[in-house]
Tab-separated table of C-alpha atoms in Angstrom:
chain	number	residue	atom	x	y	z
A	1	MET	CA	4.192	-18.590	11.107
A	2	THR	CA	0.419	-18.089	9.833
A	3	ARG	CA	-0.236	-19.717	6.436
A	4	VAL	CA	-3.536	-19.070	4.609
A	5	PHE	CA	-6.894	-21.749	4.717
A	6	ASP	CA	-5.750	-23.316	1.371
A	7	GLU	CA	-9.937	-24.047	1.144
A	8	ASP	CA	-9.896	-19.746	1.595
A	9	LEU	CA	-8.288	-19.848	-2.165
A	10	THR	CA	-10.190	-21.759	-4.158
A	11	ALA	CA	-13.342	-18.807	-3.284
A	12	GLY	CA	-13.939	-15.620	-5.208
A	13	PHE	CA	-12.626	-12.548	-4.036
A	14	GLY	CA	-15.304	-11.304	-2.581
A	15	THR	CA	-15.904	-14.608	-0.622
A	16	ARG	CA	-12.333	-14.472	0.232
A	17	ALA	CA	-12.691	-11.149	1.831
A	18	ILE	CA	-15.519	-11.903	3.768
A	19	HIS	CA	-14.615	-15.570	4.919
A	20	ALA	CA	-10.958	-15.700	4.780
A	21	GLY	CA	-8.501	-16.651	7.607
A	22	GLN	CA	-11.600	-16.963	9.980
A	23	ARG	CA	-13.773	-19.370	11.283
A	24	PRO	CA	-16.398	-19.770	14.270
A	25	GLU	CA	-15.045	-19.137	17.682
A	26	PRO	CA	-14.834	-22.232	19.429
A	27	HIS	CA	-16.034	-21.287	22.575
A	28	ALA	CA	-19.493	-19.684	21.308
A	29	GLY	CA	-19.807	-19.409	17.925
A	30	ALA	CA	-19.343	-16.080	17.230
A	31	ILE	CA	-19.327	-15.292	14.097
A	32	MET	CA	-16.695	-12.515	14.088
A	33	THR	CA	-12.885	-13.288	14.846
A	34	PRO	CA	-12.805	-12.035	18.674
A	35	VAL	CA	-10.161	-9.164	19.866
A	36	TYR	CA	-7.775	-11.028	22.088
A	37	LEU	CA	-6.194	-9.253	24.506
A	38	THR	CA	-4.004	-10.901	26.025
A	39	SER	CA	-0.137	-10.456	26.734
A	40	THR	CA	0.580	-13.961	27.195
A	41	TYR	CA	-1.167	-17.347	27.039
A	42	VAL	CA	-1.675	-20.507	30.393
A	43	GLN	CA	0.750	-22.922	28.888
A	44	GLU	CA	-0.166	-26.554	29.598
A	45	GLY	CA	3.896	-27.476	30.884
A	46	ILE	CA	7.376	-27.164	29.778
A	47	GLY	CA	7.126	-26.756	25.970
A	48	ARG	CA	3.538	-27.493	25.776
A	49	ASN	CA	0.781	-25.118	24.650
A	50	LYS	CA	-1.689	-24.612	22.264
A	51	GLY	CA	0.483	-22.721	19.947
A	52	TYR	CA	0.821	-19.046	21.622
A	53	GLU	CA	3.531	-18.403	23.990
A	54	TYR	CA	3.366	-14.585	23.742
A	55	ALA	CA	1.307	-12.074	22.103
A	56	ARG	CA	4.228	-9.875	20.370
A	57	GLY	CA	5.156	-13.507	18.480
A	58	ARG	CA	1.835	-14.693	18.076
A	59	ASN	CA	-2.085	-13.452	18.116
A	60	PRO	CA	-4.760	-14.945	16.953
A	61	THR	CA	-6.926	-12.073	15.731
A	62	ARG	CA	-3.563	-11.015	14.001
A	63	GLU	CA	-3.430	-14.132	12.485
A	64	ALA	CA	-6.552	-13.910	11.240
A	65	LEU	CA	-6.304	-10.779	8.877
A	66	GLU	CA	-2.645	-11.586	7.852
A	67	ARG	CA	-4.615	-15.096	6.517
A	68	ASN	CA	-7.659	-13.267	5.282
A	69	VAL	CA	-5.532	-10.469	3.437
A	70	ALA	CA	-2.837	-13.152	2.086
A	71	ALA	CA	-5.667	-15.084	0.796
A	72	LEU	CA	-6.715	-11.636	-1.269
A	73	GLU	CA	-3.208	-11.042	-2.767
A	74	GLY	CA	-2.925	-14.995	-3.144
A	75	ALA	CA	-0.590	-15.628	-1.178
A	76	ARG	CA	0.478	-18.252	1.391
A	77	HIS	CA	1.743	-16.540	3.713
A	78	GLY	CA	1.367	-12.809	5.375
A	79	PHE	CA	2.453	-10.804	8.326
A	80	ALA	CA	0.942	-7.751	9.804
A	81	PHE	CA	2.760	-5.082	11.086
A	82	SER	CA	2.146	-1.837	13.402
A	83	SER	CA	2.320	0.706	10.434
A	84	GLY	CA	3.176	0.705	6.701
A	85	THR	CA	7.136	2.112	7.743
A	86	GLY	CA	7.158	-0.213	10.015
A	87	CYS	CA	6.265	-2.803	7.399
A	88	LEU	CA	8.490	-1.660	5.408
A	89	ASP	CA	11.606	-0.863	8.194
A	90	SER	CA	11.083	-5.017	8.998
A	91	ILE	CA	11.077	-6.240	5.066
A	92	MET	CA	14.239	-4.485	4.992
A	93	LYS	CA	15.979	-6.265	8.116
A	94	LEU	CA	16.103	-9.282	5.609
A	95	PHE	CA	19.432	-7.465	3.961
A	96	ARG	CA	22.333	-6.378	5.662
A	97	ALA	CA	25.383	-4.259	5.486
A	98	GLY	CA	26.720	-3.818	2.381
A	99	ASP	CA	24.006	-5.261	-0.156
A	100	HIS	CA	22.198	-2.604	-2.621
A	101	ILE	CA	18.736	-1.973	-3.522
A	102	VAL	CA	17.265	-0.071	-6.506
A	103	CYS	CA	14.178	0.929	-5.268
A	104	GLY	CA	12.333	3.365	-7.924
A	105	GLU	CA	12.610	7.280	-7.785
A	106	ASN	CA	9.000	8.464	-6.846
A	107	VAL	CA	7.865	6.646	-4.136
A	108	TYR	CA	6.151	7.467	-0.810
A	109	GLY	CA	8.358	10.463	0.536
A	110	GLY	CA	8.072	8.142	4.108
A	111	THR	CA	9.504	5.509	2.293
A	112	PHE	CA	12.373	8.112	0.876
A	113	ARG	CA	13.257	8.915	4.866
A	114	LEU	CA	13.512	5.596	5.758
A	115	PHE	CA	16.185	4.310	2.732
A	116	ASP	CA	17.869	7.930	2.748
A	117	ARG	CA	17.838	9.030	6.327
A	118	ILE	CA	18.169	5.998	8.758
A	119	LEU	CA	18.884	2.506	6.288
A	120	GLN	CA	21.828	4.364	4.912
A	121	ASN	CA	23.601	4.667	8.246
A	122	PHE	CA	23.438	1.238	8.811
A	123	GLY	CA	25.454	-0.108	5.821
A	124	LEU	CA	22.645	-0.494	2.809
A	125	SER	CA	23.209	0.969	-0.604
A	126	PHE	CA	20.390	3.057	-2.808
A	127	THR	CA	20.080	4.102	-6.531
A	128	TYR	CA	17.246	5.174	-7.180
A	129	VAL	CA	15.572	5.198	-11.368
A	130	ASP	CA	12.797	5.571	-13.231
A	131	THR	CA	11.577	2.282	-12.640
A	132	ARG	CA	9.012	3.253	-16.103
A	133	ASP	CA	11.955	1.759	-18.209
A	134	PRO	CA	13.057	-1.770	-17.003
A	135	ASN	CA	16.179	-1.288	-18.856
A	136	ARG	CA	17.249	1.674	-16.267
A	137	ILE	CA	16.667	-1.552	-13.520
A	138	ALA	CA	18.533	-3.328	-15.296
A	139	GLU	CA	21.496	-1.275	-15.612
A	140	ALA	CA	21.110	0.032	-12.110
A	141	CYS	CA	21.891	-3.578	-10.695
A	142	THR	CA	24.889	-4.492	-9.715
A	143	PRO	CA	26.450	-8.250	-8.222
A	144	THR	CA	25.403	-7.073	-4.511
A	145	THR	CA	22.252	-5.862	-5.661
A	146	ARG	CA	19.737	-7.881	-2.907
A	147	ALA	CA	16.017	-6.224	-4.342
A	148	VAL	CA	13.894	-4.062	-6.161
A	149	ILE	CA	11.551	-2.362	-4.561
A	150	VAL	CA	8.329	-0.383	-6.698
A	151	GLU	CA	5.571	1.184	-5.941
A	152	THR	CA	2.751	1.180	-8.603
A	153	PRO	CA	0.771	3.479	-9.411
A	154	THR	CA	3.249	5.684	-7.403
A	155	ASN	CA	2.655	8.684	-5.346
A	156	PRO	CA	1.861	11.103	-6.099
A	157	LEU	CA	3.128	11.032	-9.949
A	158	MET	CA	0.992	8.516	-10.846
A	159	ARG	CA	3.817	6.761	-12.716
A	160	ILE	CA	3.085	2.984	-13.932
A	161	THR	CA	5.665	0.054	-13.309
A	162	ASP	CA	5.662	-2.915	-15.613
A	163	LEU	CA	5.349	-5.671	-13.468
A	164	ALA	CA	5.992	-8.596	-15.155
A	165	ALA	CA	9.652	-6.682	-17.130
A	166	ALA	CA	10.560	-5.606	-13.266
A	167	ALA	CA	10.476	-9.561	-12.419
A	168	GLU	CA	12.547	-10.280	-14.963
A	169	ALA	CA	15.258	-7.486	-14.358
A	170	ALA	CA	15.003	-8.487	-10.996
A	171	HIS	CA	15.680	-12.016	-11.107
A	172	ARG	CA	17.981	-12.137	-13.819
A	173	ALA	CA	19.817	-9.759	-11.109
A	174	GLY	CA	19.704	-12.514	-8.323
A	175	ALA	CA	17.413	-10.128	-6.834
A	176	LEU	CA	13.959	-10.133	-4.893
A	177	LEU	CA	11.180	-8.070	-6.410
A	178	ILE	CA	9.286	-6.323	-3.610
A	179	VAL	CA	6.318	-4.309	-4.521
A	180	ASP	CA	4.104	-1.298	-3.144
A	181	ASN	CA	0.932	-2.014	-4.105
A	182	THR	CA	-1.183	0.170	-1.517
A	183	PHE	CA	-2.736	2.439	-4.118
A	184	ALA	CA	-4.592	-0.579	-6.380
A	185	THR	CA	-5.016	-3.123	-3.486
A	186	PRO	CA	-5.705	-6.817	-4.715
A	187	PHE	CA	-8.875	-5.490	-6.137
A	188	PHE	CA	-7.472	-4.043	-9.065
A	189	GLN	CA	-3.909	-5.922	-9.002
A	190	ARG	CA	-2.601	-8.545	-7.650
A	191	PRO	CA	1.516	-8.254	-8.007
A	192	PHE	CA	2.216	-12.636	-7.848
A	193	GLU	CA	0.686	-12.761	-10.522
A	194	PHE	CA	3.661	-10.853	-12.570
A	195	GLY	CA	6.666	-12.260	-10.552
A	196	ALA	CA	6.718	-10.366	-7.752
A	197	ASP	CA	8.703	-12.142	-4.190
A	198	ILE	CA	6.824	-10.093	-1.343
A	199	VAL	CA	3.889	-7.347	-1.664
A	200	PHE	CA	3.573	-4.612	0.732
A	201	HIS	CA	0.836	-2.645	2.504
A	202	SER	CA	-0.052	0.290	4.590
A	203	THR	CA	-2.979	-0.815	5.862
A	204	THR	CA	-4.145	1.803	7.123
A	205	LYS	CA	-5.257	2.754	3.466
A	206	TYR	CA	-7.432	1.217	1.279
A	207	LEU	CA	-7.865	-2.107	3.190
A	208	ASN	CA	-9.417	-0.587	6.202
A	209	GLY	CA	-10.600	2.346	4.213
A	210	HIS	CA	-12.108	4.022	7.859
A	211	SER	CA	-9.758	6.197	8.174
A	212	ASP	CA	-9.318	4.441	11.864
A	213	MET	CA	-6.087	3.017	12.653
A	214	ILE	CA	-2.755	2.614	11.923
A	215	GLY	CA	-0.896	-0.571	10.093
A	216	GLY	CA	0.603	-2.326	7.486
A	217	ILE	CA	1.128	-5.913	6.135
A	218	ALA	CA	3.388	-7.868	3.822
A	219	LEU	CA	2.591	-11.321	1.805
A	220	VAL	CA	4.960	-13.843	0.492
A	221	ASN	CA	4.654	-16.982	-1.295
A	222	ASP	CA	8.243	-18.600	-0.526
A	223	ASP	CA	8.750	-20.348	2.658
A	224	GLY	CA	12.242	-19.779	3.124
A	225	LEU	CA	11.249	-15.637	3.410
A	226	ALA	CA	8.310	-16.275	5.611
A	227	GLU	CA	9.816	-18.251	8.205
A	228	ARG	CA	13.015	-15.185	8.060
A	229	LEU	CA	10.005	-12.569	8.108
A	230	GLN	CA	8.294	-14.041	10.903
A	231	PHE	CA	11.748	-14.370	12.937
A	232	ILE	CA	11.546	-10.254	11.874
A	233	LEU	CA	8.283	-9.926	13.534
A	234	ASN	CA	8.992	-11.392	17.167
A	235	ALA	CA	12.729	-10.520	17.430
A	236	ALA	CA	12.100	-6.398	16.245
A	237	GLY	CA	8.475	-6.212	17.657
A	238	ALA	CA	6.434	-4.014	15.174
A	239	ASN	CA	3.650	-5.587	14.873
A	240	PRO	CA	-0.053	-4.584	15.495
A	241	SER	CA	-2.376	-4.084	18.199
A	242	PRO	CA	-5.077	-7.236	18.639
A	243	PHE	CA	-7.861	-4.401	18.266
A	244	ASP	CA	-5.722	-2.325	14.869
A	245	SER	CA	-6.088	-5.644	13.310
A	246	TRP	CA	-9.708	-6.315	13.961
A	247	LEU	CA	-10.355	-3.137	12.898
A	248	ALA	CA	-8.708	-4.327	9.729
A	249	LEU	CA	-10.039	-7.260	9.122
A	250	ARG	CA	-13.111	-5.489	9.627
A	251	GLY	CA	-12.636	-3.188	6.563
A	252	THR	CA	-11.161	-5.986	4.075
A	253	LYS	CA	-14.667	-7.288	4.272
A	254	THR	CA	-16.246	-4.732	2.267
A	255	LEU	CA	-12.906	-4.194	0.034
A	256	HIS	CA	-14.739	-5.605	-2.858
A	257	LEU	CA	-17.676	-3.301	-2.575
A	258	ARG	CA	-15.785	-0.216	-2.007
A	259	MET	CA	-13.367	-0.073	-4.551
A	260	PRO	CA	-15.402	-0.139	-7.583
A	261	ARG	CA	-17.086	2.804	-5.954
A	262	HIS	CA	-13.829	4.883	-5.820
A	263	ASP	CA	-13.044	4.147	-9.278
A	264	GLU	CA	-16.154	4.923	-10.614
A	265	ASN	CA	-15.650	8.236	-8.683
A	266	GLY	CA	-11.912	8.358	-9.445
A	267	ARG	CA	-12.973	7.760	-13.182
A	268	ARG	CA	-15.630	10.663	-12.881
A	269	VAL	CA	-13.535	13.419	-11.230
A	270	ALA	CA	-10.410	12.521	-13.472
A	271	ALA	CA	-12.350	13.463	-16.265
A	272	TRP	CA	-13.969	16.238	-15.473
A	273	LEU	CA	-10.671	17.603	-14.067
A	274	ALA	CA	-8.932	16.741	-17.763
A	275	GLU	CA	-12.009	19.010	-19.377
A	276	ARG	CA	-12.375	21.870	-17.173
A	277	MET	CA	-8.618	22.343	-17.126
A	278	GLY	CA	-6.844	20.045	-19.896
A	279	HIS	CA	-5.859	16.683	-19.838
A	280	GLU	CA	-2.098	17.665	-19.505
A	281	ARG	CA	-2.601	19.070	-16.024
A	282	VAL	CA	-4.564	15.692	-14.490
A	283	ILE	CA	-2.734	12.326	-13.769
A	284	TYR	CA	-4.849	10.055	-13.300
A	285	PRO	CA	-4.141	6.559	-14.991
A	286	GLY	CA	-7.756	5.596	-16.749
A	287	LEU	CA	-7.183	8.440	-18.507
A	288	GLU	CA	-5.847	7.552	-22.194
A	289	SER	CA	-4.172	10.614	-22.216
A	290	HIS	CA	-1.972	9.472	-19.481
A	291	PRO	CA	0.842	8.061	-21.467
A	292	GLN	CA	0.688	4.980	-19.532
A	293	HIS	CA	-2.503	3.906	-19.958
A	294	ALA	CA	-2.223	0.660	-21.692
A	295	LEU	CA	0.250	-0.538	-19.706
A	296	ALA	CA	-2.028	-0.007	-16.604
A	297	ALA	CA	-4.576	-1.553	-17.705
A	298	SER	CA	-3.318	-4.887	-19.221
A	299	GLN	CA	-2.261	-5.382	-15.796
A	300	MET	CA	-5.243	-3.409	-13.321
A	301	ARG	CA	-8.603	-4.380	-12.850
A	302	GLY	CA	-9.230	-0.438	-12.403
A	303	PHE	CA	-7.596	2.711	-11.912
A	304	GLY	CA	-9.152	3.549	-8.424
A	305	GLY	CA	-9.822	6.955	-6.276
A	306	MET	CA	-6.112	8.272	-6.365
A	307	ILE	CA	-5.596	11.836	-8.934
A	308	THR	CA	-3.060	14.572	-9.401
A	309	ILE	CA	-3.633	17.998	-10.587
A	310	ASP	CA	-0.967	20.632	-11.275
A	311	LEU	CA	-2.984	23.769	-10.784
A	312	GLY	CA	0.387	25.770	-11.494
A	313	THR	CA	1.587	27.493	-8.451
A	314	LYS	CA	1.321	27.237	-4.434
A	315	GLU	CA	-1.142	30.138	-4.195
A	316	HIS	CA	-2.998	28.609	-6.747
A	317	ALA	CA	-2.936	25.020	-4.783
A	318	GLY	CA	-3.754	26.221	-1.428
A	319	ARG	CA	-6.434	28.260	-2.339
A	320	LEU	CA	-8.183	25.135	-3.690
A	321	LEU	CA	-7.098	23.237	-0.658
A	322	GLU	CA	-9.370	26.259	1.700
A	323	ARG	CA	-11.973	25.995	-0.003
A	324	VAL	CA	-12.488	22.222	-0.320
A	325	ARG	CA	-16.094	21.252	1.528
A	326	VAL	CA	-16.768	17.914	1.148
A	327	PHE	CA	-12.355	16.740	0.282
A	328	SER	CA	-11.016	17.041	3.963
A	329	LEU	CA	-7.423	18.963	3.606
A	330	ALA	CA	-5.487	15.802	5.576
A	331	GLU	CA	-2.922	13.270	5.451
A	332	SER	CA	-3.266	10.261	4.475
A	333	LEU	CA	-5.709	8.412	1.625
A	334	GLY	CA	-7.943	5.852	0.457
A	335	GLY	CA	-10.909	5.940	3.269
A	336	VAL	CA	-14.241	6.154	2.092
A	337	GLU	CA	-14.441	10.100	2.782
A	338	SER	CA	-12.750	12.224	0.297
A	339	LEU	CA	-8.977	13.201	0.860
A	340	ILE	CA	-7.142	16.536	-0.689
A	341	SER	CA	-3.363	17.521	-0.216
A	342	GLN	CA	-0.504	18.968	-0.969
A	343	PRO	CA	2.232	16.589	-1.501
A	344	TRP	CA	5.091	19.521	-1.665
A	345	SER	CA	4.390	19.837	2.119
A	346	MET	CA	2.704	16.933	3.135
A	347	THR	CA	3.558	12.995	1.936
A	348	HIS	CA	6.680	14.518	0.468
A	349	GLY	CA	7.263	17.206	2.999
A	350	SER	CA	10.766	14.922	4.296
A	351	VAL	CA	11.963	14.918	0.510
A	352	PRO	CA	14.287	17.447	0.011
A	353	ALA	CA	13.477	20.251	-2.146
A	354	GLU	CA	15.929	19.779	-5.445
A	355	ARG	CA	14.989	16.078	-5.203
A	356	LYS	CA	10.941	16.960	-5.427
A	357	ALA	CA	11.881	19.867	-8.225
A	358	GLN	CA	13.941	17.099	-10.246
A	359	LEU	CA	11.292	13.973	-10.053
A	360	GLY	CA	8.586	17.331	-11.565
A	361	ILE	CA	6.821	17.086	-7.604
A	362	THR	CA	5.358	21.069	-7.488
A	363	GLU	CA	4.098	22.951	-4.793
A	364	GLY	CA	1.490	23.533	-7.285
A	365	MET	CA	0.488	19.861	-7.408
A	366	VAL	CA	-2.699	18.513	-5.169
A	367	ARG	CA	-3.392	14.988	-4.645
A	368	LEU	CA	-7.076	13.706	-4.731
A	369	SER	CA	-8.005	10.607	-2.798
A	370	CYS	CA	-11.622	10.237	-4.372
A	371	GLY	CA	-14.141	8.466	-1.886
A	372	VAL	CA	-16.908	7.044	-1.946
A	373	GLU	CA	-19.441	9.809	-1.896
A	374	ASP	CA	-21.769	10.403	-4.133
A	375	ALA	CA	-19.517	11.409	-7.638
A	376	ASP	CA	-21.866	14.866	-7.954
A	377	ASP	CA	-21.596	16.001	-4.826
A	378	LEU	CA	-17.489	15.687	-4.941
A	379	LEU	CA	-17.635	17.498	-8.846
A	380	ALA	CA	-20.030	20.184	-7.131
A	381	ASP	CA	-17.322	20.690	-4.606
A	382	LEU	CA	-14.065	21.142	-6.837
A	383	GLU	CA	-16.608	23.370	-8.743
A	384	GLN	CA	-16.855	25.723	-6.367
A	385	ALA	CA	-13.224	25.724	-5.044
A	386	LEU	CA	-11.918	25.792	-8.428
A	387	GLY	CA	-14.076	28.550	-8.944
């Protein structure tokens, strides 16, 4: 299984982003990790090989990415998958029929769809709670609870979970704390420092940062968990292509440069929107008006570029979405380009309408992913579109 190089954990974040998990290619000294486009490996004899047998199990390009992101998160092991959802599905294979999972009620719509429409048919049971209150996590745990799964900030309501309190509640129940860190990235938030057991990402988003691949990655410290995830990765086969791994690895090299710009633009756009629309209609953890701003500031180094606004009606939201020019109406987030979407019909389209209404996700909500363009151009685009 893939393990970080211990010496990589002593470097600063920017140095890790550029160098961790990689060594010059031994044949020609290439500084960039090659894309190992091979399905199999020549063996020296029965039971004798160079550590590689079949590419579903191991691939050097993928391993470089796994070590790199593990080092960024401060973890020992990394496991790359073909998508963020494929990653989560593989993590859930750690559990078995009869196990109970406590999950944040406001998670990505695809996460809810996976749990509600597929995994519960195989005997897993789920309880959804508002993880802003750690007491609700504790109250939902039962003798069969095996994991607590949270996003923070959440998609799209930007709710914050106290990670240390969530870890305490999970561990008291004998369960794992699993954290989706896609929105924050390890640059702004490192859940292992607060007691998380598994951290995962959609590498499609900020880690890659260029909207040109699909992938996911899970990070762990525990060797036993790592062995089980390695077995699942090989046995279930939800692994990424070498080229997608290479694209994500190229993306992480500039993560420490991109994230401050996403954060700068997010803060400026959120402040401008709050001034124009009113603070009660703008949801951004970086605003002091956010009810959990202090908690976010205590466990995050920055707030990123994700903002949700409430325009009141589907018609008002549609008008904005149709009139933007620098922001692009599209699924996904975290790319260098600014994106805009309507969670009701897009990211949470598979969530039943009554559940969305119960959570407070409305047809008038719009989610912005502020890219790294000039902030003045983003503000001008929103000004003309809202005008």
